[in-house]
């Protein structure tokens, strides 16, 4: 398989938009492939998420791998090397920042993945053979590396032709606008709307500064939750601000090994709705007890209450990773809620065990209600309908 397009006939390098568009088209196609594959894999699992059709699952993954190789050859193969070469040149010119070393490692990884993919495209296996399926499966991690991390390379390439921010305020104006914004914040009239990081690693936040029923868009540099932030510009609207402020760089990730295209296999689990139904349908105390204990089960197939605690803990980690004053406060709140869920889980577990120890059944006077009523006999006179005179008349 060969790339669908090549460099310009005159040998010139592709422009930054062309490089970024190639990577963007590839990511979009990979997202479509991933969604289709997840839908196909869902058909191979039972109601609890357990794989029950291994052959169909393997076929879905093989189709995914082949489609991903074709997407790379169509959208990115002609631009990949030029993209990370351009990105590396721009990265070398960036001011020192905490993310620069990590981005350099990402570009090195993309370069290695590109070499692996290029070797496979230059020497494709026999179409339809097991060797081809194996080749495509081995390329999947390299293809997803591009799908996951190409926004970093694209962003750097865009900066080659991007604008450079020039502070529109003098020192006196900056101090005046900062004081006005700080006063509005104390009044509760500084409405934050959007936040991003610039290439130098500094956070920038857009906000509406409200004064006397009038609002102005201002840009803040620094954490608005702690003293020391400054206003670096004021604008008539957000579009104007976006044209002159430093462009946003791709945000980070909570965990370094995260991948939208290589998620772990889902763990079999029982939903809360099903556990509630188990209790409703139970007649013995032990059955209701087992449903409650399933909600508090720990380990590989943890129950919903334990998963909820994990969700709060992970949410707290995310809030803390924001490295803002508000983020730290929210992380503390989520941590406290997690401890409450842990306490509640133990209480539910003990109550469930006590319920199971009662060795009791529901009393027989709690009789069920027939859903299907018996039909009347053929020779039975149907009931007399209500009199028309008894109904309320409607007047036009």
Tab-separated table of N, CA and C in Angstrom, residues 253-333:
chain	number	residue	atom	x	y	z
A	253	UNK	N	-2.881	15.541	30.173
A	253	UNK	CA	-3.697	14.375	30.503
A	253	UNK	C	-3.506	14.061	31.974
A	254	UNK	N	-4.522	13.435	32.559
A	254	UNK	CA	-4.444	13.086	33.974
A	254	UNK	C	-3.392	12.011	34.209
A	255	UNK	N	-3.371	11.006	33.339
A	255	UNK	CA	-2.403	9.902	33.460
A	255	UNK	C	-1.631	9.774	32.154
A	256	UNK	N	-0.336	9.603	32.267
A	256	UNK	CA	0.530	9.649	31.084
A	256	UNK	C	0.238	8.525	30.101
A	257	UNK	N	-0.296	7.392	30.570
A	257	UNK	CA	-0.509	6.252	29.678
A	257	UNK	C	-1.921	6.214	29.108
A	258	UNK	N	-2.668	7.308	29.213
A	258	UNK	CA	-4.040	7.313	28.721
A	258	UNK	C	-4.059	7.265	27.201
A	259	UNK	N	-5.042	6.546	26.643
A	259	UNK	CA	-5.215	6.474	25.199
A	259	UNK	C	-6.695	6.307	24.902
A	260	UNK	N	-7.219	7.177	24.058
A	260	UNK	CA	-8.631	7.074	23.688
A	260	UNK	C	-8.899	5.875	22.803
A	261	UNK	N	-7.835	5.290	22.216
A	261	UNK	CA	-8.016	4.194	21.277
A	261	UNK	C	-7.509	2.858	21.807
A	262	UNK	N	-6.971	2.833	22.994
A	262	UNK	CA	-6.479	1.593	23.601
A	262	UNK	C	-7.007	1.461	25.029
A	263	UNK	N	-8.317	1.557	25.160
A	263	UNK	CA	-8.917	1.432	26.479
A	263	UNK	C	-8.867	-0.016	26.947
A	264	UNK	N	-8.721	-0.231	28.253
A	264	UNK	CA	-8.723	-1.610	28.753
A	264	UNK	C	-10.076	-2.272	28.533
A	265	UNK	N	-10.063	-3.598	28.468
A	265	UNK	CA	-11.315	-4.342	28.318
A	265	UNK	C	-12.242	-4.020	29.487
A	266	UNK	N	-13.521	-3.779	29.201
A	266	UNK	CA	-14.445	-3.460	30.294
A	266	UNK	C	-14.580	-4.628	31.269
A	267	UNK	N	-14.628	-4.303	32.537
A	267	UNK	CA	-14.785	-5.322	33.572
A	267	UNK	C	-16.262	-5.694	33.664
A	268	UNK	N	-16.593	-6.990	33.711
A	268	UNK	CA	-18.006	-7.367	33.878
A	268	UNK	C	-18.584	-6.737	35.135
A	269	UNK	N	-19.774	-6.169	35.016
A	269	UNK	CA	-20.391	-5.536	36.171
A	269	UNK	C	-21.905	-5.612	36.069
A	270	UNK	N	-22.543	-5.560	37.234
A	270	UNK	CA	-23.997	-5.581	37.319
A	270	UNK	C	-24.450	-4.162	37.620
A	271	UNK	N	-25.450	-3.695	36.894
A	271	UNK	CA	-25.900	-2.325	37.071
A	271	UNK	C	-26.756	-2.192	38.325
A	272	UNK	N	-26.851	-0.956	38.814
A	272	UNK	CA	-27.711	-0.696	39.966
A	272	UNK	C	-29.158	-1.033	39.658
A	273	UNK	N	-29.600	-0.772	38.455
A	273	UNK	CA	-30.980	-1.082	38.096
A	273	UNK	C	-31.259	-2.572	38.253
A	274	UNK	N	-30.306	-3.390	37.854
A	274	UNK	CA	-30.516	-4.829	37.965
A	274	UNK	C	-30.507	-5.276	39.422
A	275	UNK	N	-29.662	-4.670	40.249
A	275	UNK	CA	-29.641	-5.029	41.666
A	275	UNK	C	-30.951	-4.623	42.342
A	276	UNK	N	-31.468	-3.455	41.974
A	276	UNK	CA	-32.761	-3.029	42.531
A	276	UNK	C	-33.845	-4.027	42.126
A	277	UNK	N	-33.800	-4.453	40.869
A	277	UNK	CA	-34.793	-5.421	40.405
A	277	UNK	C	-34.657	-6.746	41.148
A	278	UNK	N	-33.425	-7.145	41.457
A	278	UNK	CA	-33.213	-8.379	42.217
A	278	UNK	C	-33.873	-8.295	43.583
A	279	UNK	N	-33.800	-7.127	44.215
A	279	UNK	CA	-34.434	-6.966	45.529
A	279	UNK	C	-35.956	-7.000	45.386
A	280	UNK	N	-36.472	-6.334	44.357
A	280	UNK	CA	-37.924	-6.311	44.153
A	280	UNK	C	-38.463	-7.724	43.924
A	281	UNK	N	-37.718	-8.531	43.183
A	281	UNK	CA	-38.172	-9.882	42.860
A	281	UNK	C	-37.832	-10.900	43.936
A	282	UNK	N	-37.050	-10.519	44.932
A	282	UNK	CA	-36.647	-11.461	45.980
A	282	UNK	C	-37.831	-11.819	46.881
A	283	UNK	N	-37.819	-13.027	47.395
A	283	UNK	CA	-38.797	-13.469	48.385
A	283	UNK	C	-38.123	-13.887	49.687
A	284	UNK	N	-36.864	-14.273	49.594
A	284	UNK	CA	-36.081	-14.666	50.766
A	284	UNK	C	-35.132	-13.528	51.152
A	285	UNK	N	-34.916	-13.350	52.435
A	285	UNK	CA	-34.019	-12.307	52.913
A	285	UNK	C	-32.615	-12.489	52.352
A	286	UNK	N	-32.204	-13.725	52.164
A	286	UNK	CA	-30.866	-13.986	51.640
A	286	UNK	C	-30.673	-13.442	50.239
A	287	UNK	N	-31.741	-13.501	49.399
A	287	UNK	CA	-31.633	-12.982	48.029
A	287	UNK	C	-31.470	-11.464	48.026
A	288	UNK	N	-32.256	-10.783	48.857
A	288	UNK	CA	-32.112	-9.327	48.956
A	288	UNK	C	-30.749	-8.955	49.528
A	289	UNK	N	-30.280	-9.759	50.482
A	289	UNK	CA	-28.961	-9.511	51.067
A	289	UNK	C	-27.868	-9.632	50.015
A	290	UNK	N	-27.967	-10.653	49.159
A	290	UNK	CA	-26.944	-10.842	48.122
A	290	UNK	C	-26.900	-9.663	47.153
A	291	UNK	N	-28.071	-9.100	46.832
A	291	UNK	CA	-28.095	-7.940	45.934
A	291	UNK	C	-27.382	-6.759	46.570
A	292	UNK	N	-27.625	-6.532	47.852
A	292	UNK	CA	-26.954	-5.421	48.538
A	292	UNK	C	-25.456	-5.669	48.637
A	293	UNK	N	-25.084	-6.905	48.915
A	293	UNK	CA	-23.652	-7.219	49.014
A	293	UNK	C	-22.955	-7.064	47.660
A	294	UNK	N	-23.681	-7.331	46.576
A	294	UNK	CA	-23.095	-7.141	45.241
A	294	UNK	C	-22.744	-5.676	45.007
A	295	UNK	N	-23.541	-4.776	45.571
A	295	UNK	CA	-23.267	-3.344	45.406
A	295	UNK	C	-22.022	-2.912	46.149
A	296	UNK	N	-21.632	-3.654	47.185
A	296	UNK	CA	-20.475	-3.275	48.004
A	296	UNK	C	-19.259	-4.155	47.742
A	297	UNK	N	-19.374	-5.042	46.770
A	297	UNK	CA	-18.268	-5.961	46.493
A	297	UNK	C	-17.035	-5.223	46.024
A	298	UNK	N	-15.878	-5.667	46.459
A	298	UNK	CA	-14.606	-5.032	46.096
A	298	UNK	C	-13.801	-5.947	45.186
A	299	UNK	N	-12.726	-5.401	44.630
A	299	UNK	CA	-11.850	-6.203	43.798
A	299	UNK	C	-12.095	-6.016	42.321
A	300	UNK	N	-11.787	-7.058	41.543
A	300	UNK	CA	-11.841	-6.983	40.079
A	300	UNK	C	-13.236	-6.616	39.590
A	301	UNK	N	-14.246	-7.331	40.055
A	301	UNK	CA	-15.624	-7.047	39.650
A	301	UNK	C	-16.334	-6.274	40.751
A	302	UNK	N	-15.810	-5.108	41.075
A	302	UNK	CA	-16.329	-4.296	42.172
A	302	UNK	C	-17.758	-3.845	41.884
A	303	UNK	N	-18.513	-3.640	42.980
A	303	UNK	CA	-19.896	-3.215	42.861
A	303	UNK	C	-20.028	-1.718	42.643
A	304	UNK	N	-21.250	-1.245	42.368
A	304	UNK	CA	-21.470	0.173	42.052
A	304	UNK	C	-21.038	1.135	43.147
A	305	UNK	N	-21.207	0.776	44.412
A	305	UNK	CA	-20.817	1.697	45.477
A	305	UNK	C	-19.305	1.870	45.518
A	306	UNK	N	-18.590	0.785	45.287
A	306	UNK	CA	-17.124	0.863	45.262
A	306	UNK	C	-16.666	1.638	44.027
A	307	UNK	N	-17.333	1.440	42.896
A	307	UNK	CA	-16.996	2.193	41.684
A	307	UNK	C	-17.254	3.679	41.882
A	308	UNK	N	-18.328	4.010	42.615
A	308	UNK	CA	-18.617	5.418	42.886
A	308	UNK	C	-17.488	6.037	43.703
A	309	UNK	N	-16.977	5.302	44.678
A	309	UNK	CA	-15.852	5.820	45.455
A	309	UNK	C	-14.631	6.019	44.563
A	310	UNK	N	-14.376	5.076	43.658
A	310	UNK	CA	-13.256	5.220	42.727
A	310	UNK	C	-13.438	6.448	41.835
A	311	UNK	N	-14.685	6.693	41.415
A	311	UNK	CA	-14.958	7.855	40.581
A	311	UNK	C	-14.649	9.146	41.338
A	312	UNK	N	-15.053	9.220	42.603
A	312	UNK	CA	-14.768	10.413	43.394
A	312	UNK	C	-13.265	10.595	43.594
A	313	UNK	N	-12.565	9.503	43.854
A	313	UNK	CA	-11.113	9.592	44.030
A	313	UNK	C	-10.442	10.076	42.744
A	314	UNK	N	-10.873	9.543	41.601
A	314	UNK	CA	-10.280	9.950	40.330
A	314	UNK	C	-10.626	11.401	40.019
A	315	UNK	N	-11.874	11.795	40.321
A	315	UNK	CA	-12.253	13.191	40.141
A	315	UNK	C	-11.419	14.116	41.005
A	316	UNK	N	-11.118	13.681	42.237
A	316	UNK	CA	-10.254	14.471	43.110
A	316	UNK	C	-8.849	14.596	42.551
A	317	UNK	N	-8.328	13.501	41.982
A	317	UNK	CA	-7.002	13.559	41.360
A	317	UNK	C	-6.990	14.550	40.197
A	318	UNK	N	-8.085	14.544	39.414
A	318	UNK	CA	-8.162	15.488	38.295
A	318	UNK	C	-8.193	16.921	38.799
A	319	UNK	N	-9.032	17.182	39.793
A	319	UNK	CA	-9.130	18.547	40.322
A	319	UNK	C	-7.790	19.013	40.871
A	320	UNK	N	-7.079	18.127	41.567
A	320	UNK	CA	-5.770	18.487	42.107
A	320	UNK	C	-4.755	18.733	40.994
A	321	UNK	N	-4.857	17.933	39.903
A	321	UNK	CA	-3.909	18.071	38.794
A	321	UNK	C	-4.078	19.381	38.043
A	322	UNK	N	-5.199	20.065	38.218
A	322	UNK	CA	-5.378	21.369	37.586
A	322	UNK	C	-4.371	22.395	38.106
A	323	UNK	N	-3.858	22.150	39.316
A	323	UNK	CA	-2.855	23.010	39.938
A	323	UNK	C	-3.353	24.444	40.084
A	324	UNK	N	-4.621	24.590	40.443
A	324	UNK	CA	-5.189	25.891	40.740
A	324	UNK	C	-5.719	25.883	42.164
A	325	UNK	N	-5.952	27.080	42.704
A	325	UNK	CA	-6.471	27.159	44.065
A	325	UNK	C	-7.847	26.514	44.159
A	326	UNK	N	-8.713	26.806	43.182
A	326	UNK	CA	-10.040	26.200	43.192
A	326	UNK	C	-9.964	24.704	43.022
A	327	UNK	N	-9.053	24.241	42.161
A	327	UNK	CA	-8.897	22.809	41.954
A	327	UNK	C	-8.512	22.095	43.232
A	328	UNK	N	-7.607	22.691	44.011
A	328	UNK	CA	-7.200	22.063	45.273
A	328	UNK	C	-8.358	22.016	46.264
A	329	UNK	N	-9.182	23.063	46.296
A	329	UNK	CA	-10.334	23.064	47.194
A	329	UNK	C	-11.335	21.976	46.801
A	330	UNK	N	-11.593	21.865	45.514
A	330	UNK	CA	-12.541	20.845	45.050
A	330	UNK	C	-11.982	19.448	45.293
A	331	UNK	N	-10.671	19.276	45.115
A	331	UNK	CA	-10.052	17.974	45.381
A	331	UNK	C	-10.249	17.579	46.839
A	332	UNK	N	-10.121	18.542	47.749
A	332	UNK	CA	-10.336	18.250	49.164
A	332	UNK	C	-11.786	17.845	49.425
A	333	UNK	N	-12.729	18.532	48.760
A	333	UNK	CA	-14.142	18.184	48.937
A	333	UNK	C	-14.423	16.772	48.430
